[in-house]
Coordinates of C-alpha atoms and ligand atoms in Angstrom, one line a residue:
X1 CA -34.4 -20.6 -17.3
X2 CA -37.9 -21.6 -19.2
X3 CA -40.0 -24.3 -18.2
X4 CA -39.2 -26.5 -21.0
X5 CA -35.4 -26.2 -19.8
X6 CA -36.5 -26.9 -16.5
X7 CA -38.8 -29.9 -16.6
X8 CA -35.9 -31.4 -19.0
X9 CA -33.1 -31.0 -16.6
X10 CA -35.3 -33.0 -14.0
X11 CA -35.9 -35.4 -16.5
X12 CA -32.0 -36.1 -16.7
X13 CA -31.7 -36.1 -13.3
X14 CA -34.6 -38.6 -12.4
X15 CA -33.1 -41.2 -15.4
X16 CA -29.4 -40.8 -13.9
X17 CA -30.6 -41.8 -10.5
X18 CA -32.9 -44.5 -11.0
X19 CA -30.6 -46.2 -13.3
X20 CA -27.4 -45.8 -11.4
X21 CA -28.6 -44.7 -7.6
X22 CA -26.5 -46.2 -5.7
X23 CA -23.6 -44.7 -6.8
X24 CA -25.2 -41.5 -7.7
X25 CA -25.8 -41.0 -4.4
X26 CA -22.4 -42.1 -3.1
X27 CA -20.7 -39.4 -6.0
X28 CA -23.2 -36.9 -4.7
X29 CA -22.1 -37.2 -0.5
X30 CA -18.8 -37.5 -1.4
X31 CA -18.9 -34.5 -3.5
X32 CA -21.0 -32.7 -0.9
X33 CA -19.0 -33.5 1.9
X34 CA -15.7 -32.5 0.2
X35 CA -17.5 -29.2 -1.4
X36 CA -18.8 -28.4 1.9
X37 CA -14.8 -28.6 3.8
X38 CA -14.0 -26.0 0.4
X39 CA -17.0 -23.7 1.1
X40 CA -16.7 -23.3 5.0
X41 CA -13.0 -22.3 4.5
X42 CA -13.5 -19.6 1.9
X43 CA -16.6 -18.1 3.7
X44 CA -14.3 -18.0 7.0
X45 CA -11.6 -16.2 5.0
X46 CA -14.8 -14.0 3.1
X47 CA -16.0 -12.9 6.2
X48 CA -15.7 -8.7 6.5
X49 CA -14.4 -7.3 9.4
X50 CA -17.1 -4.7 10.4
X51 CA -15.0 -2.5 13.2
X52 CA -11.9 -2.1 10.9
X53 CA -9.3 0.4 12.6
X54 CA -7.1 2.5 10.5
X55 CA -3.5 3.5 11.2
X56 CA -2.7 7.3 9.9
X57 CA 0.4 8.2 9.7
X58 CA 1.3 11.9 11.5
X59 CA 4.3 14.0 9.6
X60 CA 6.3 16.5 11.3
X61 CA 5.1 19.9 12.4
X62 CA 4.6 22.5 10.3
X63 CA 7.1 25.1 10.5
X64 CA 4.1 27.8 10.8
X65 CA 1.9 25.7 13.6
X66 CA 5.1 25.3 15.5
X67 CA 4.9 29.1 15.7
X68 CA 1.8 29.5 16.9
X69 CA 2.3 27.2 19.4
X70 CA 5.8 27.8 20.7
X71 CA 6.1 26.6 24.1
X72 CA 4.3 23.0 23.1
X73 CA 7.1 21.1 22.2
X74 CA 4.9 19.0 19.4
X75 CA 7.0 18.0 16.9
X76 CA 4.1 15.6 14.6
X77 CA 0.7 16.2 13.6
X78 CA -2.2 15.3 12.2
X79 CA -5.0 17.2 10.5
X80 CA -8.2 15.8 11.6
X81 CA -10.1 16.6 8.0
X82 CA -8.3 12.6 7.3
X83 CA -9.5 11.4 10.2
X84 CA -13.6 12.3 10.1
X85 CA -12.8 11.3 6.6
X86 CA -12.2 8.2 7.8
X87 CA -14.6 7.7 10.6
X88 CA -17.4 8.9 8.6
X89 CA -17.0 5.4 6.4
X90 CA -16.8 3.7 9.3
X91 CA -13.9 2.9 10.9
X92 CA -12.2 3.8 13.9
X93 CA -8.8 5.9 13.7
X94 CA -5.6 5.1 16.0
X95 CA -2.3 7.7 15.0
X96 CA 0.7 6.4 14.0
X97 CA 3.7 8.7 15.3
X98 CA 6.8 8.8 12.9
X99 CA 10.2 8.7 14.5
X100 CA 9.8 5.4 15.9
X101 CA 12.1 2.1 15.1
X102 CA 11.1 -1.2 12.5
X103 CA 9.2 -2.6 15.7
X104 CA 6.9 0.0 16.4
X105 CA 5.6 0.0 13.0
X106 CA 5.9 -3.6 12.4
X107 CA 3.9 -4.4 16.0
X108 CA 0.8 -1.7 15.9
X109 CA 0.2 -3.1 11.3
X110 CA -0.4 -6.7 13.6
X111 CA -3.3 -4.7 15.0
X112 CA -4.7 -2.4 12.7
X113 CA -6.6 -3.1 9.7
X114 CA -4.5 -0.6 6.9
X115 CA -2.7 2.8 6.8
X116 CA -3.8 5.9 6.0
X117 CA -1.1 8.3 4.4
X118 CA -2.0 12.5 4.5
X119 CA -0.9 15.1 2.6
X120 CA 0.9 17.7 4.2
X121 CA 4.0 19.5 3.2
X122 CA 7.5 18.2 4.6
X123 CA 10.9 16.9 2.4
X124 CA 11.6 13.4 2.3
X125 CA 15.2 13.6 3.1
X126 CA 15.0 14.2 6.7
X127 CA 15.7 11.3 9.3
X128 CA 13.1 9.3 11.5
X129 CA 10.2 11.6 9.6
X130 CA 7.2 11.1 7.7
X131 CA 9.3 9.1 4.9
X132 CA 10.9 6.8 7.3
X133 CA 7.5 6.2 8.4
X134 CA 6.3 5.4 5.7
X135 CA 9.2 3.6 4.2
X136 CA 8.6 0.8 7.3
X137 CA 5.1 1.1 6.4
X138 CA 5.4 0.1 2.5
X139 CA 8.2 -2.7 3.4
X140 CA 6.3 -4.2 6.6
X141 CA 2.5 -4.2 4.2
X142 CA 4.0 -5.8 0.9
X143 CA 5.8 -8.4 3.2
X144 CA 2.2 -9.0 5.2
X145 CA 0.4 -9.2 1.3
X146 CA 3.4 -11.6 -0.1
X147 CA 2.3 -14.0 2.6
X148 CA -1.3 -13.9 2.1
X149 CA -2.4 -11.5 4.9
X150 CA -4.7 -8.4 3.2
X151 CA -3.0 -5.3 4.3
X152 CA -4.4 -2.1 2.2
X153 CA -2.6 1.3 2.4
X154 CA -4.1 4.8 0.6
X155 CA -1.8 8.1 -0.1
X156 CA -3.5 11.3 -0.5
X157 CA -1.4 13.9 -2.2
X158 CA 2.1 13.7 -0.2
X159 CA 1.2 10.5 1.1
X160 CA 0.7 9.4 -2.7
X161 CA 3.7 11.2 -3.9
X162 CA 5.5 9.3 -1.0
X163 CA 4.3 5.5 -2.0
X164 CA 5.6 6.0 -5.7
X165 CA 8.9 7.3 -4.8
X166 CA 9.6 4.7 -2.3
X167 CA 8.3 2.1 -5.0
X168 CA 10.9 4.0 -6.8
X169 CA 13.5 3.8 -4.6
X170 CA 13.7 7.2 -2.4
X171 CA 17.2 8.2 -3.7
X172 CA 18.8 11.3 -4.1
X173 CA 16.7 12.8 -7.0
X174 CA 12.6 11.8 -5.8
X175 CA 11.1 10.4 -8.5
X176 CA 8.4 13.7 -9.2
X177 CA 8.2 16.8 -11.2
X178 CA 7.5 19.6 -10.1
X179 CA 4.5 21.6 -11.0
X180 CA 1.7 23.5 -9.8
X181 CA -1.9 23.0 -9.2
X182 CA -4.2 24.8 -6.8
X183 CA -7.6 24.5 -9.0
X184 CA -10.3 22.1 -8.2
X185 CA -10.1 19.6 -11.5
X186 CA -12.4 16.6 -13.3
X187 CA -10.1 13.9 -13.4
X188 CA -9.9 12.5 -16.8
X189 CA -10.0 8.8 -16.9
X190 CA -7.4 6.4 -18.3
X191 CA -9.7 3.7 -21.5
X192 CA -9.5 0.9 -19.1
X193 CA -9.9 2.6 -15.7
X194 CA -13.8 0.4 -15.1
X195 CA -11.9 -2.6 -14.4
X196 CA -9.3 -1.5 -11.7
X197 CA -10.2 -2.0 -8.3
X198 CA -11.1 1.6 -7.2
X199 CA -13.2 2.1 -10.0
X200 CA -14.6 -1.0 -11.3
X201 CA -17.8 -0.5 -8.3
X202 CA -18.2 3.3 -8.2
X203 CA -22.1 4.2 -9.1
X204 CA -22.4 5.8 -12.3
X205 CA -23.7 8.9 -10.9
X206 CA -20.3 9.5 -9.0
X207 CA -18.0 8.8 -11.8
X208 CA -20.1 11.2 -13.7
X209 CA -19.3 14.0 -11.4
X210 CA -15.7 13.2 -11.0
X211 CA -15.3 12.9 -15.1
X212 CA -17.3 16.6 -15.7
X213 CA -17.5 18.7 -12.3
X214 CA -14.6 20.3 -10.8
X215 CA -14.8 18.6 -7.5
X216 CA -11.6 17.2 -6.6
X217 CA -9.5 19.4 -4.6
X218 CA -5.6 19.7 -5.8
X219 CA -2.9 21.6 -3.4
X220 CA 0.2 20.4 -5.0
X221 CA 4.1 21.2 -5.8
X222 CA 5.2 18.4 -7.4
X223 CA 3.2 16.0 -9.7
X224 CA 4.2 12.2 -10.8
X225 CA 3.9 12.0 -14.3
X226 CA 3.6 8.5 -16.7
X227 CA 7.3 9.3 -17.5
X228 CA 7.9 9.0 -13.8
X229 CA 6.4 5.7 -13.9
X230 CA 8.2 4.5 -17.7
X231 CA 11.4 5.8 -16.1
X232 CA 11.7 3.8 -12.9
X233 CA 9.9 -0.1 -14.8
X234 CA 7.0 0.5 -12.8
X235 CA 4.2 0.1 -15.2
X236 CA 4.0 -3.6 -14.6
X237 CA 3.3 -2.9 -10.9
X238 CA 1.0 0.5 -10.7
X239 CA -2.1 0.7 -12.7
X240 CA -3.2 3.8 -13.7
X241 CA -6.3 4.9 -13.7
X242 CA -7.1 8.8 -14.4
X243 CA -4.9 12.5 -15.1
X244 CA -5.7 16.0 -14.6
X245 CA -3.7 18.7 -15.8
X246 CA -2.3 21.1 -13.8
X247 CA -2.5 25.0 -13.8
X248 CA -0.2 25.4 -17.1
X249 CA -1.4 22.3 -18.5
X250 CA 1.2 19.6 -17.6
X251 CA -0.9 16.4 -17.7
X252 CA 0.3 14.5 -13.7
X253 CA -1.5 11.1 -12.6
X254 CA -4.6 12.3 -10.7
X255 CA -5.5 7.9 -9.3
X256 CA -3.4 5.3 -9.3
X257 CA -3.4 1.3 -7.9
X258 CA -1.1 -1.3 -7.3
X259 CA -1.6 -4.8 -9.6
X260 CA -1.2 -6.7 -7.3
X261 CA -1.4 -5.2 -3.2
X262 CA -4.1 -3.3 -2.1
X263 CA -2.1 -0.1 -2.4
X264 CA -4.1 3.4 -3.5
X265 CA -2.7 6.8 -4.0
X266 CA -4.9 10.0 -5.5
X267 CA -2.9 13.2 -6.2
X268 CA -6.1 15.2 -4.7
X269 CA -7.6 15.6 -1.7
X270 CA -11.4 13.6 -0.9
X271 CA -11.1 14.5 2.7
X272 CA -11.3 18.5 2.0
X273 CA -15.0 19.0 0.2
X274 CA -16.4 18.1 3.6
X275 CA -13.8 18.8 6.4
X276 CA -11.8 21.6 5.3
X277 CA -13.4 25.4 5.3
X278 CA -10.6 28.1 4.3
X279 CA -12.2 30.6 2.6
X280 CA -9.6 31.5 0.4
X281 CA -8.8 27.7 -0.9
X282 CA -12.4 27.7 -2.2
X283 CA -12.7 24.4 -1.8
X284 CA -16.0 22.3 -3.3
X285 CA -18.4 22.3 -1.0
X286 CA -21.7 21.5 -2.8
X287 CA -23.9 18.3 -2.1
X288 CA -22.0 16.5 -5.4
X289 CA -18.6 17.0 -4.9
X290 CA -19.0 16.5 -0.7
X291 CA -21.4 13.1 -2.8
X292 CA -18.2 12.2 -5.0
X293 CA -15.2 12.5 -2.5
X294 CA -16.8 10.9 -0.2
X295 CA -16.7 7.7 -2.7
X296 CA -12.8 7.4 -1.8
X297 CA -12.9 6.6 2.1
X298 CA -15.6 3.9 1.8
X299 CA -13.7 2.4 -0.9
X300 CA -10.7 2.1 1.4
X301 CA -12.5 1.2 4.6
X302 CA -14.1 -1.4 2.8
X303 CA -10.7 -2.6 1.3
X304 CA -9.9 -2.2 5.2
X305 CA -12.9 -4.7 6.2
X306 CA -11.1 -7.5 4.8
X307 CA -8.6 -7.4 6.8
X308 CA -8.7 -9.7 10.0
X309 CA -6.0 -8.1 12.0
X310 CA -7.7 -7.0 16.2
X311 CA -6.0 -5.4 18.9
X312 CA -5.9 -8.2 21.8
X313 CA -9.0 -6.5 23.6
X314 CA -11.2 -3.3 23.9
X315 CA -9.6 -2.1 26.5
X316 CA -6.3 -2.7 24.1
X317 CA -8.4 -1.0 21.9
X318 CA -9.2 1.8 23.5
X319 CA -5.4 2.8 25.0
X320 CA -4.3 3.6 21.1
X321 CA -7.5 5.0 19.7
X322 CA -7.7 8.3 18.4
X323 CA -10.1 9.3 21.3
X324 CA -7.4 9.9 23.4
X325 CA -6.1 13.1 21.8
X326 CA -8.0 16.2 21.9
X327 CA -7.7 18.0 18.2
X328 CA -7.0 22.1 18.0
X329 CA -9.2 24.5 16.6
X330 CA -6.1 25.8 13.9
X331 CA -8.4 27.3 12.0
X332 CA -8.8 30.2 13.7
X333 CA -4.6 30.6 13.8
X334 CA -4.4 30.9 9.8
X335 CA -3.8 27.9 9.2
X336 CA -5.3 26.1 6.1
X337 CA -6.4 23.3 8.2
X338 CA -9.2 24.1 10.5
X339 CA -8.3 21.0 13.2
X340 CA -5.1 19.2 13.9
X341 CA -4.5 16.7 16.8
X342 CA -0.7 17.5 17.7
X343 CA 2.0 14.2 19.1
X344 CA 5.0 14.4 21.0
X345 CA 7.4 11.6 20.3
X346 CA 10.2 13.9 21.4
X347 CA 13.7 13.8 21.1
X348 CA 13.7 11.2 18.1
X349 CA 13.0 13.7 15.1
X350 CA 16.2 15.2 13.9
X351 CA 15.2 17.9 11.5
X352 CA 18.1 18.7 9.3
X353 CA 16.1 21.7 7.5
Ligands
NAG1 C1 9.9 22.1 25.6 O1 11.2 21.8 25.0 C2 12.4 23.3 26.2 C3 13.6 22.8 25.0 O2 14.2 21.5 25.5 C4 12.1 22.7 27.3 O3 12.8 24.2 28.1 C5 10.7 22.9 27.8 O4 10.3 22.5 29.1 C6 9.4 22.1 27.0 N1 8.1 22.3 27.4 C7 7.7 21.5 27.2 C8 5.5 22.3 27.5 O5 7.2 20.3 27.8
NAG2 C1 16.0 18.1 1.7 O1 15.0 18.5 0.4 C2 14.7 19.9 -0.1 C3 14.1 20.0 -1.2 O2 14.4 19.3 -2.1 C4 16.0 20.2 0.0 O3 16.2 21.9 0.1 C5 17.1 20.2 1.1 O4 18.3 21.2 1.0 C6 17.1 19.1 1.6 N1 18.0 18.6 2.9 C7 18.8 17.7 2.8 C8 19.5 17.7 4.3 O5 19.3 16.9 2.3
NAG3 C1 -7.4 12.5 -21.4 O1 -6.8 11.7 -21.3 C2 -6.5 10.8 -23.3 C3 -5.6 10.1 -23.0 O2 -6.0 9.1 -21.6 C4 -6.4 12.4 -23.6 O3 -5.8 11.9 -25.1 C5 -7.2 13.3 -24.0 O4 -6.0 14.3 -24.3 C6 -7.1 14.0 -22.1 N1 -8.2 15.0 -22.0 C7 -7.9 16.3 -21.2 C8 -9.4 17.0 -21.1 O5 -6.9 16.4 -20.8
NAG4 C1 14.2 -0.4 -16.6 O1 14.6 -1.6 -17.1 C2 15.6 -1.9 -18.1 C3 15.5 -2.8 -18.8 O2 15.2 -4.2 -18.0 C4 16.9 -1.9 -17.4 O3 18.0 -1.1 -18.1 C5 17.2 -0.5 -16.3 O4 18.0 -0.2 -15.9 C6 15.6 -0.3 -15.5 N1 15.4 0.7 -15.2 C7 15.4 1.2 -13.7 C8 15.4 2.8 -13.4 O5 15.2 0.2 -13.0

């Protein structure tokens, strides 16, 4: 605003006030009063929760690790890299067990600020496993958001595939294709990715790393391709923001987000760059790789700060937090995960395979 504009508008205000003083002042008072009430309300709902707690879903114990701990009846696990990645972004983690009834997930989700669905390897057709728990969580989160709450979900790799398969309606034929990708890849962003929720505020240096460097870690034998979204009428709800190409040049969806709900998925593994070290996997550990991968949990945790759910007390938080469990060093047992947390929801998971 130039000085001329400034003087001009001051002059107008002076004239209005002197000409219609009382009316203007009353109107201004009325406007201020109403506006004040609205502002108070908006500010309250916009306050960010700086102590977010995020649930991480466990999954069926891997056959490999079961063979390494034959006497301990662990039935589920969480790879520590996911927990560390979330913790590094400024949140705490609560493990979510599989094999529970819907009430368990409903009660827990009233207390936490978002759910993370990890990658891994398990079938979606086992009863009371990762997929059934994921379905409860998805349906409950949808209902919460529909009722005006804000409840984010982030799925990585298998967790991302599960989101899309649940959105497709699970069924006997799973809505994903076989593919093969065990490479570090760049992202090929879609044309309008900069207006997406996930990438609209991403710093340009991180975008450039993701676009041009082989920094996203892929380790999957299934892909979701554009055709999977089209065939199940999902394109109105889900927005693709990037693709990558598998080892045989099949173009798969690398990142996606729901248009209305705060639900996000990536096919690659942001957590491995900083937190997984198996030499033969050739994970990218460079300064740039770590920096760019760091972005995804920074983004997700910021989404979770928009949720105001909380535990009843610090004592109740303490009973749920993952600090009640000690991770085991599994890297020296040959696992692709350097450390894992193990859980025992005994007798509830039925292995059909
Ligand atoms: C594991 O399960 C077996 C068979 O149900 C049981 O005999 C054993 O005591 C259990 N081990 C532990 C450590 O709970
Ligand atoms: C579950 O899916 C896997 C992989 O598609 C298949 O091999 C297995 O037979 C299925 N199990 C059941 C119980 O349908
Ligand atoms: C990137 O995606 C566009 C379409 O969005 C496609 O035309 C182009 O070939 C892709 N580039 C690579 C390197 O796959
Ligand atoms: C997708 O929508 C079309 C047209 O509305 C409908 O004919 C088709 O059955 C739908 N497909 C699925 C998988 O829901």
